[in-house]
Amino acid sequence: MSAIALVDMGDLAPYAGRERIVEIRPYTETLWVKWDDGHEARFSWIWLRDHCACAACRHPTTRERLFELYDLSLPLAAPRVLLEPEGALQLRWQKDGQEEHVTRYDPAWLRRRAYEPAHAQNGPHEGWDASMAGRLPRFNFDEVQERGDALRNWIQALLQHGVALISGAPARPGELARFAESIAPIYETNFGRIFDVQSKPNPNNAAYTSLGLELHVDLPNHPSPPDIQLLFCIANEAEGGDSTLADGLWIAERLRKEAPQDFQVLTTLPIDFRFQDAEVDIRFKTPLIELSPQGDFIGIRFNNWIRDSLLLPPEEVETFYRAYQRLWKELRDERNHIQLRLQAGDLLAFDNRRVLHGRTAFTATGARHLQGCYLQRSMVESRLRILERNAK
Ligand code: OGA
Ligand code: ZN
Ligand code: ZN
């Protein structure tokens, strides 16, 4: 049973809940709040003023912030505070002894904003190793297409583990584009909206040969490489062409622990990446492993064939190559791999910033044709939120 919001907070995500505020205590700079689920939190006065959702502070139609805290002199004096009989929290802000503004808070909306250390974290912290092979999230295409629980579970698994497999799609060109567009706008790159992974004459990329591909991420030569990659198998009848995946998050955390000096090099020393063909020459310089300011893993950029010339002072060159070899050793280690063979109608989705993919070489003994495309992670997350909003 969904609860009804007490106060319109200008928020389309479901927030109404059953938590009630049972006690409030105003202090000089903060308000202490306790809910009936036992949780306690403190909110500073400036925060409470800034998040006012009245029609003057938050646009009733766009739901964007109108309030500008620029003019407030800090610290902000405590307002008068009371709990309304129905349960809303009411704050009456004063200025020069005059009542200036009234703010009302929905208790459940506020409960969801009680600060927790997890709010400072960046993405998932649990990586996976070879043991993931036995618990790879698997889904059925027809069920995912129904846009109910299966679709939500697929997106959730993809975002949490960085990989998920859908089977049973019609193995024909065009199917990938149709499905991808139903999730999020396709993220176009220099390889086009949809790229065909096939052994081609005059290839401009290793993927378009029959060569084996070392574990890699796609397009690390861009400032923001594509986040989510969809690889759809139309035919995989050649000898070889098996897929390997490894979790860059897991590997980075192993290096952080077991090879801290190499980890330091890989996370701080900027390296050049470059892709060139007759039409484009796209370059970016950045460390191989990207961390957030808090030190959390953000992404990895290992792709040996589009690493550009190494431009480093001679005395730093070997330090870099040693660290690179150490990372590569981890990537070659089968204890970090999951191996699978894509079947016609399989749609493999993975987080290209986090999970590395590769394939074994294949021969001309049968057809091999994949189609691929990319999606923006933010738009996939958005799709999940909208599905959750509509499921309530
Ligand atoms: C790619 C790629 C893997 C494969 O197209 O980027 O890595 O199995 N393909 O062909
Ligand atoms: Zn207001
Ligand atoms: Zn690739």
GROMACS .gro file of C-alpha atoms and ligand atoms in nm:
model
  404
    1MET     CA    1   0.000   0.000   0.000
    2SER     CA    2   0.157   0.329  -0.097
    3ALA     CA    3   0.136   0.611   0.154
    4ILE     CA    4   0.016   0.958   0.067
    5ALA     CA    5   0.256   1.250   0.090
    6LEU     CA    6   0.176   1.507   0.357
    7VAL     CA    7   0.363   1.785   0.182
    8ASP     CA    8   0.426   1.825  -0.192
    9MET     CA    9   0.805   1.835  -0.203
   10GLY     CA   10   0.824   1.890  -0.579
   11ASP     CA   11   0.978   1.546  -0.616
   12LEU     CA   12   0.851   1.294  -0.873
   13ALA     CA   13   1.036   1.001  -0.717
   14PRO     CA   14   0.818   0.820  -0.465
   15TYR     CA   15   0.895   0.950  -0.117
   16ALA     CA   16   0.576   0.915   0.078
   17GLY     CA   17   0.627   0.667   0.357
   18ARG     CA   18   0.500   0.577   0.694
   19GLU     CA   19   0.782   0.723   0.899
   20ARG     CA   20   0.657   0.990   1.135
   21ILE     CA   21   0.862   1.244   1.319
   22VAL     CA   22   0.820   1.176   1.690
   23GLU     CA   23   1.056   1.431   1.839
   24ILE     CA   24   1.240   1.747   1.736
   25ARG     CA   25   1.500   1.950   1.925
   26PRO     CA   26   1.620   2.282   1.790
   27TYR     CA   27   1.983   2.374   1.861
   28THR     CA   28   2.176   2.688   1.767
   29GLU     CA   29   2.284   2.568   1.424
   30THR     CA   30   2.087   2.249   1.368
   31LEU     CA   31   1.758   2.074   1.416
   32TRP     CA   32   1.772   1.726   1.569
   33VAL     CA   33   1.495   1.500   1.439
   34LYS     CA   34   1.381   1.156   1.550
   35TRP     CA   35   1.143   0.937   1.351
   36ASP     CA   36   0.921   0.657   1.473
   37ASP     CA   37   1.150   0.397   1.312
   38GLY     CA   38   1.407   0.498   1.573
   39HIS     CA   39   1.633   0.685   1.330
   40GLU     CA   40   1.783   1.019   1.436
   41ALA     CA   41   1.949   1.286   1.225
   42ARG     CA   42   2.054   1.649   1.239
   43PHE     CA   43   1.987   1.908   0.968
   44SER     CA   44   2.154   2.247   0.971
   45TRP     CA   45   1.927   2.552   0.944
   46ILE     CA   46   2.083   2.665   0.620
   47TRP     CA   47   2.014   2.320   0.469
   48LEU     CA   48   1.652   2.335   0.583
   49ARG     CA   49   1.611   2.683   0.436
   50ASP     CA   50   1.780   2.587   0.107
   51HIS     CA   51   1.556   2.282   0.052
   52CYS     CA   52   1.225   2.461   0.105
   53ALA     CA   53   0.981   2.328  -0.156
   54CYS     CA   54   0.716   2.601  -0.143
   55ALA     CA   55   0.605   2.755  -0.475
   56ALA     CA   56   0.834   3.054  -0.424
   57CYS     CA   57   1.140   2.840  -0.353
   58ARG     CA   58   1.084   2.557  -0.604
   59HIS     CA   59   0.913   2.613  -0.938
   60PRO     CA   60   0.576   2.437  -0.924
   61THR     CA   61   0.604   2.310  -1.284
   62THR     CA   62   0.971   2.253  -1.354
   63ARG     CA   63   1.036   2.150  -0.991
   64GLU     CA   64   1.372   2.320  -1.014
   65ARG     CA   65   1.517   2.533  -0.737
   66LEU     CA   66   1.422   2.902  -0.746
   67PHE     CA   67   1.550   2.989  -0.401
   68GLU     CA   68   1.887   3.164  -0.403
   69LEU     CA   69   2.074   3.141  -0.076
   70TYR     CA   70   2.320   3.403  -0.196
   71ASP     CA   71   2.175   3.680   0.024
   72LEU     CA   72   2.152   3.485   0.348
   73SER     CA   73   2.393   3.588   0.619
   74LEU     CA   74   2.548   3.288   0.789
   75PRO     CA   75   2.511   3.133   1.033
   76LEU     CA   76   2.140   3.145   0.985
   77ALA     CA   77   1.932   3.215   1.297
   78ALA     CA   78   1.707   2.932   1.410
   79PRO     CA   79   1.346   2.960   1.290
   80ARG     CA   80   1.042   2.879   1.501
   81VAL     CA   81   0.975   2.508   1.464
   82LEU     CA   82   0.665   2.302   1.519
   83LEU     CA   83   0.514   1.968   1.425
   84GLU     CA   84   0.177   2.009   1.260
   85PRO     CA   85  -0.098   1.780   1.394
   86GLU     CA   86  -0.094   1.570   1.071
   87GLY     CA   87   0.282   1.524   1.102
   88ALA     CA   88   0.443   1.780   0.870
   89LEU     CA   89   0.741   1.970   1.002
   90GLN     CA   90   0.690   2.345   0.991
   91LEU     CA   91   0.963   2.608   1.010
   92ARG     CA   92   0.886   2.979   1.040
   93TRP     CA   93   1.187   3.184   0.940
   94GLN     CA   94   1.223   3.533   1.096
   95LYS     CA   95   1.407   3.841   0.985
   96ASP     CA   96   1.433   4.158   1.191
   97GLY     CA   97   1.169   4.017   1.424
   98GLN     CA   98   0.926   3.975   1.131
   99GLU     CA   99   0.802   3.643   1.004
  100GLU     CA  100   0.955   3.617   0.662
  101HIS     CA  101   0.890   3.270   0.524
  102VAL     CA  102   0.721   2.940   0.604
  103THR     CA  103   0.876   2.607   0.504
  104ARG     CA  104   0.703   2.271   0.538
  105TYR     CA  105   0.867   1.929   0.521
  106ASP     CA  106   0.719   1.590   0.452
  107PRO     CA  107   0.858   1.369   0.732
  108ALA     CA  108   0.924   1.070   0.503
  109TRP     CA  109   1.095   1.287   0.238
  110LEU     CA  110   1.322   1.424   0.509
  111ARG     CA  111   1.385   1.075   0.647
  112ARG     CA  112   1.532   0.975   0.309
  113ARG     CA  113   1.776   1.262   0.333
  114ALA     CA  114   1.910   1.187   0.679
  115TYR     CA  115   2.283   1.185   0.608
  116GLU     CA  116   2.459   0.849   0.607
  117PRO     CA  117   2.823   0.774   0.520
  118ALA     CA  118   2.697   0.574   0.218
  119HIS     CA  119   2.585   0.904   0.062
  120ALA     CA  120   2.952   0.997   0.017
  121GLN     CA  121   3.034   0.675  -0.168
  122ASN     CA  122   3.078   0.649  -0.537
  123GLY     CA  123   2.920   0.346  -0.700
  124PRO     CA  124   2.935  -0.018  -0.593
  125HIS     CA  125   3.225  -0.142  -0.383
  126GLU     CA  126   3.195  -0.515  -0.438
  127GLY     CA  127   3.394  -0.650  -0.727
  128TRP     CA  128   3.386  -1.004  -0.861
  129ASP     CA  129   3.637  -1.268  -0.967
  130ALA     CA  130   3.606  -1.596  -1.161
  131SER     CA  131   3.342  -1.719  -0.915
  132MET     CA  132   3.103  -1.480  -1.089
  133ALA     CA  133   3.080  -1.733  -1.375
  134GLY     CA  134   2.839  -1.943  -1.169
  135ARG     CA  135   2.618  -1.648  -1.072
  136LEU     CA  136   2.629  -1.434  -1.383
  137PRO     CA  137   2.295  -1.250  -1.388
  138ARG     CA  138   2.093  -1.410  -1.671
  139PHE     CA  139   1.764  -1.296  -1.817
  140ASN     CA  140   1.516  -1.399  -2.082
  141PHE     CA  141   1.459  -1.157  -2.368
  142ASP     CA  142   1.080  -1.196  -2.384
  143GLU     CA  143   1.048  -1.131  -2.010
  144VAL     CA  144   1.273  -0.827  -2.022
  145GLN     CA  145   1.070  -0.693  -2.315
  146GLU     CA  146   0.757  -0.693  -2.101
  147ARG     CA  147   0.903  -0.398  -1.912
  148GLY     CA  148   0.808  -0.528  -1.569
  149ASP     CA  149   1.019  -0.679  -1.293
  150ALA     CA  150   1.257  -0.856  -1.533
  151LEU     CA  151   1.360  -0.531  -1.701
  152ARG     CA  152   1.414  -0.362  -1.364
  153ASN     CA  153   1.611  -0.661  -1.236
  154TRP     CA  154   1.826  -0.664  -1.550
  155ILE     CA  155   1.915  -0.295  -1.515
  156GLN     CA  156   1.979  -0.336  -1.144
  157ALA     CA  157   2.209  -0.634  -1.200
  158LEU     CA  158   2.394  -0.451  -1.475
  159LEU     CA  159   2.450  -0.146  -1.256
  160GLN     CA  160   2.549  -0.347  -0.952
  161HIS     CA  161   2.776  -0.611  -1.103
  162GLY     CA  162   2.869  -0.432  -1.424
  163VAL     CA  163   2.753  -0.725  -1.636
  164ALA     CA  164   2.432  -0.909  -1.724
  165LEU     CA  165   2.331  -1.147  -2.002
  166ILE     CA  166   1.998  -1.165  -2.183
  167SER     CA  167   1.925  -1.471  -2.397
  168GLY     CA  168   1.661  -1.566  -2.649
  169ALA     CA  169   1.635  -1.251  -2.863
  170PRO     CA  170   1.558  -1.284  -3.236
  171ALA     CA  171   1.907  -1.313  -3.386
  172ARG     CA  172   1.874  -1.058  -3.663
  173PRO     CA  173   2.021  -0.719  -3.748
  174GLY     CA  174   1.807  -0.430  -3.623
  175GLU     CA  175   1.691  -0.607  -3.309
  176LEU     CA  176   1.967  -0.451  -3.098
  177ALA     CA  177   1.886  -0.096  -3.209
  178ARG     CA  178   1.519  -0.145  -3.134
  179PHE     CA  179   1.584  -0.287  -2.789
  180ALA     CA  180   1.857  -0.036  -2.698
  181GLU     CA  181   1.637   0.258  -2.793
  182SER     CA  182   1.363   0.129  -2.569
  183ILE     CA  183   1.606   0.169  -2.278
  184ALA     CA  184   1.794   0.491  -2.355
  185PRO     CA  185   1.913   0.703  -2.648
  186ILE     CA  186   2.196   0.526  -2.829
  187TYR     CA  187   2.532   0.694  -2.762
  188GLU     CA  188   2.689   0.746  -3.101
  189THR     CA  189   3.066   0.738  -3.148
  190ASN     CA  190   3.307   0.749  -3.442
  191PHE     CA  191   3.216   0.380  -3.497
  192GLY     CA  192   2.857   0.482  -3.563
  193ARG     CA  193   2.529   0.435  -3.380
  194ILE     CA  194   2.535   0.058  -3.423
  195PHE     CA  195   2.861  -0.113  -3.514
  196ASP     CA  196   2.895  -0.448  -3.684
  197VAL     CA  197   3.166  -0.665  -3.530
  198GLN     CA  198   3.277  -0.884  -3.817
  199SER     CA  199   3.602  -0.966  -3.985
  200LYS     CA  200   3.609  -0.696  -4.256
  201PRO     CA  201   3.842  -0.605  -4.542
  202ASN     CA  202   4.057  -0.300  -4.455
  203PRO     CA  203   3.961  -0.298  -4.087
  204ASN     CA  204   4.012   0.027  -3.891
  205ASN     CA  205   3.999  -0.151  -3.558
  206ALA     CA  206   4.123  -0.479  -3.407
  207ALA     CA  207   3.764  -0.585  -3.335
  208TYR     CA  208   3.697  -0.591  -3.710
  209THR     CA  209   3.958  -0.860  -3.771
  210SER     CA  210   3.953  -1.226  -3.668
  211LEU     CA  211   4.235  -1.165  -3.419
  212GLY     CA  212   4.200  -1.253  -3.055
  213LEU     CA  213   4.135  -0.945  -2.841
  214GLU     CA  214   4.317  -0.909  -2.511
  215LEU     CA  215   4.092  -0.790  -2.231
  216HIS     CA  216   4.024  -0.423  -2.295
  217VAL     CA  217   3.777  -0.140  -2.263
  218ASP     CA  218   3.640   0.034  -2.571
  219LEU     CA  219   3.730   0.391  -2.663
  220PRO     CA  220   3.959   0.493  -2.372
  221ASN     CA  221   4.089   0.761  -2.610
  222HIS     CA  222   3.779   0.971  -2.535
  223PRO     CA  223   3.744   1.203  -2.236
  224SER     CA  224   3.430   1.012  -2.143
  225PRO     CA  225   3.443   0.661  -2.289
  226PRO     CA  226   3.102   0.499  -2.339
  227ASP     CA  227   2.970   0.362  -2.012
  228ILE     CA  228   2.733   0.081  -2.101
  229GLN     CA  229   2.811  -0.150  -2.391
  230LEU     CA  230   2.562  -0.384  -2.551
  231LEU     CA  231   2.703  -0.667  -2.763
  232PHE     CA  232   2.440  -0.865  -2.948
  233CYS     CA  233   2.524  -1.199  -3.105
  234ILE     CA  234   2.366  -1.265  -3.444
  235ALA     CA  235   2.593  -1.556  -3.537
  236ASN     CA  236   2.887  -1.724  -3.365
  237GLU     CA  237   2.952  -2.034  -3.572
  238ALA     CA  238   3.324  -1.997  -3.632
  239GLU     CA  239   3.584  -2.193  -3.444
  240GLY     CA  240   3.702  -1.965  -3.161
  241GLY     CA  241   3.551  -1.629  -3.081
  242ASP     CA  242   3.480  -1.711  -2.716
  243SER     CA  243   3.433  -1.418  -2.479
  244THR     CA  244   3.625  -1.328  -2.163
  245LEU     CA  245   3.524  -1.071  -1.903
  246ALA     CA  246   3.705  -0.937  -1.597
  247ASP     CA  247   3.605  -0.685  -1.334
  248GLY     CA  248   3.830  -0.377  -1.336
  249LEU     CA  249   3.697  -0.281  -0.994
  250TRP     CA  250   3.808  -0.615  -0.849
  251ILE     CA  251   4.146  -0.593  -1.020
  252ALA     CA  252   4.206  -0.234  -0.908
  253GLU     CA  253   4.125  -0.325  -0.548
  254ARG     CA  254   4.368  -0.619  -0.564
  255LEU     CA  255   4.642  -0.391  -0.695
  256ARG     CA  256   4.566  -0.131  -0.429
  257LYS     CA  257   4.631  -0.398  -0.165
  258GLU     CA  258   4.902  -0.610  -0.324
  259ALA     CA  259   5.101  -0.367  -0.535
  260PRO     CA  260   5.048  -0.023  -0.377
  261GLN     CA  261   5.338   0.139  -0.559
  262ASP     CA  262   5.219   0.022  -0.900
  263PHE     CA  263   4.866   0.123  -0.804
  264GLN     CA  264   4.993   0.471  -0.723
  265VAL     CA  265   5.156   0.495  -1.070
  266LEU     CA  266   4.847   0.362  -1.248
  267THR     CA  267   4.616   0.603  -1.071
  268THR     CA  268   4.828   0.918  -1.105
  269LEU     CA  269   5.049   0.903  -1.414
  270PRO     CA  270   4.866   1.035  -1.722
  271ILE     CA  271   4.914   0.825  -2.035
  272ASP     CA  272   4.819   0.906  -2.393
  273PHE     CA  273   4.548   0.715  -2.579
  274ARG     CA  274   4.472   0.760  -2.945
  275PHE     CA  275   4.255   0.623  -3.221
  276GLN     CA  276   4.319   0.726  -3.580
  277ASP     CA  277   4.175   0.634  -3.915
  278ALA     CA  278   4.109   0.820  -4.241
  279GLU     CA  279   3.834   1.031  -4.079
  280VAL     CA  280   3.930   1.088  -3.717
  281ASP     CA  281   4.223   1.131  -3.480
  282ILE     CA  282   4.083   1.121  -3.127
  283ARG     CA  283   4.317   1.155  -2.829
  284PHE     CA  284   4.300   1.177  -2.453
  285LYS     CA  285   4.559   1.174  -2.179
  286THR     CA  286   4.469   1.028  -1.841
  287PRO     CA  287   4.584   0.774  -1.580
  288LEU     CA  288   4.491   0.410  -1.650
  289ILE     CA  289   4.285   0.380  -1.335
  290GLU     CA  290   4.060   0.669  -1.241
  291LEU     CA  291   3.969   0.731  -0.877
  292SER     CA  292   3.724   0.975  -0.722
  293PRO     CA  293   3.859   1.247  -0.490
  294GLN     CA  294   3.768   1.007  -0.205
  295GLY     CA  295   3.981   0.733  -0.364
  296ASP     CA  296   3.693   0.519  -0.488
  297PHE     CA  297   3.726   0.335  -0.819
  298ILE     CA  298   3.565   0.520  -1.110
  299GLY     CA  299   3.703   0.348  -1.418
  300ILE     CA  300   3.983   0.167  -1.592
  301ARG     CA  301   4.133   0.228  -1.936
  302PHE     CA  302   4.329  -0.073  -2.050
  303ASN     CA  303   4.341  -0.112  -2.426
  304ASN     CA  304   4.687  -0.196  -2.541
  305TRP     CA  305   4.632  -0.142  -2.913
  306ILE     CA  306   4.511   0.214  -2.883
  307ARG     CA  307   4.758   0.326  -2.622
  308ASP     CA  308   4.953   0.605  -2.791
  309SER     CA  309   5.327   0.682  -2.786
  310LEU     CA  310   5.450   0.705  -2.430
  311LEU     CA  311   5.558   1.062  -2.359
  312LEU     CA  312   5.740   1.050  -2.029
  313PRO     CA  313   6.076   1.164  -1.893
  314PRO     CA  314   6.321   0.874  -1.957
  315GLU     CA  315   6.365   0.809  -1.584
  316GLU     CA  316   5.989   0.746  -1.543
  317VAL     CA  317   5.948   0.515  -1.841
  318GLU     CA  318   6.043   0.190  -1.673
  319THR     CA  319   5.839   0.273  -1.363
  320PHE     CA  320   5.534   0.306  -1.587
  321TYR     CA  321   5.601  -0.013  -1.786
  322ARG     CA  322   5.651  -0.211  -1.467
  323ALA     CA  323   5.320  -0.093  -1.326
  324TYR     CA  324   5.153  -0.162  -1.662
  325GLN     CA  325   5.294  -0.515  -1.665
  326ARG     CA  326   5.170  -0.570  -1.310
  327LEU     CA  327   4.819  -0.465  -1.412
  328TRP     CA  328   4.841  -0.683  -1.722
  329LYS     CA  329   4.946  -0.982  -1.509
  330GLU     CA  330   4.627  -0.940  -1.309
  331LEU     CA  331   4.429  -0.918  -1.634
  332ARG     CA  332   4.582  -1.242  -1.763
  333ASP     CA  333   4.510  -1.425  -1.441
  334GLU     CA  334   4.228  -1.673  -1.507
  335ARG     CA  335   4.121  -1.649  -1.145
  336ASN     CA  336   3.986  -1.308  -1.242
  337HIS     CA  337   3.807  -1.422  -1.560
  338ILE     CA  338   3.466  -1.534  -1.655
  339GLN     CA  339   3.450  -1.709  -1.987
  340LEU     CA  340   3.147  -1.761  -2.200
  341ARG     CA  341   3.053  -1.830  -2.554
  342LEU     CA  342   2.789  -1.602  -2.697
  343GLN     CA  343   2.507  -1.784  -2.875
  344ALA     CA  344   2.292  -1.637  -3.147
  345GLY     CA  345   2.026  -1.426  -2.970
  346ASP     CA  346   2.245  -1.345  -2.667
  347LEU     CA  347   2.271  -0.985  -2.561
  348LEU     CA  348   2.567  -0.919  -2.335
  349ALA     CA  349   2.558  -0.588  -2.150
  350PHE     CA  350   2.845  -0.455  -1.943
  351ASP     CA  351   2.979  -0.139  -1.787
  352ASN     CA  352   3.263  -0.043  -2.020
  353ARG     CA  353   3.420   0.189  -1.759
  354ARG     CA  354   3.451  -0.098  -1.516
  355VAL     CA  355   3.439  -0.438  -1.686
  356LEU     CA  356   3.697  -0.540  -1.946
  357HIS     CA  357   3.603  -0.766  -2.234
  358GLY     CA  358   3.799  -0.977  -2.479
  359ARG     CA  359   3.766  -1.266  -2.719
  360THR     CA  360   3.972  -1.552  -2.852
  361ALA     CA  361   4.080  -1.552  -3.216
  362PHE     CA  362   3.842  -1.714  -3.463
  363THR     CA  363   3.883  -1.885  -3.796
  364ALA     CA  364   3.687  -1.857  -4.119
  365THR     CA  365   3.513  -2.189  -4.048
  366GLY     CA  366   3.172  -2.029  -3.996
  367ALA     CA  367   2.987  -1.700  -3.972
  368ARG     CA  368   3.059  -1.465  -3.680
  369HIS     CA  369   2.858  -1.148  -3.654
  370LEU     CA  370   2.793  -0.929  -3.351
  371GLN     CA  371   2.625  -0.592  -3.338
  372GLY     CA  372   2.717  -0.344  -3.072
  373CYS     CA  373   2.615  -0.007  -2.936
  374TYR     CA  374   2.663   0.208  -2.631
  375LEU     CA  375   2.431   0.375  -2.382
  376GLN     CA  376   2.500   0.644  -2.125
  377ARG     CA  377   2.496   0.512  -1.774
  378SER     CA  378   2.308   0.817  -1.647
  379MET     CA  379   2.028   0.746  -1.895
  380VAL     CA  380   2.013   0.377  -1.800
  381GLU     CA  381   1.994   0.477  -1.433
  382SER     CA  382   1.721   0.720  -1.528
  383ARG     CA  383   1.526   0.442  -1.704
  384LEU     CA  384   1.542   0.236  -1.386
  385ARG     CA  385   1.415   0.527  -1.173
  386ILE     CA  386   1.124   0.587  -1.409
  387LEU     CA  387   1.033   0.217  -1.408
  388GLU     CA  388   1.046   0.225  -1.027
  389ARG     CA  389   0.841   0.542  -1.013
  390ASN     CA  390   0.573   0.388  -1.234
  391ALA     CA  391   0.571   0.058  -1.049
  392LYS     CA  392   0.467   0.222  -0.722
  393OGA     C1  393   3.443  -0.498  -2.965
  393OGA     C2  394   3.482  -0.626  -2.909
  393OGA     C3  395   3.432  -0.859  -2.887
  393OGA     C4  396   3.399  -0.976  -2.974
  393OGA     O1  397   3.374  -0.496  -3.068
  393OGA     O2  398   3.480  -0.395  -2.908
  393OGA     O3  399   3.559  -0.627  -2.820
  393OGA     O4  400   3.364  -1.079  -2.917
  393OGA     N1  401   3.425  -0.739  -2.959
  393OGA     O5  402   3.409  -0.967  -3.096
  394ZN      ZN  403   0.998   2.851   0.046
  395ZN      ZN  404   3.579  -0.414  -2.743
   0.00000   0.00000   0.00000
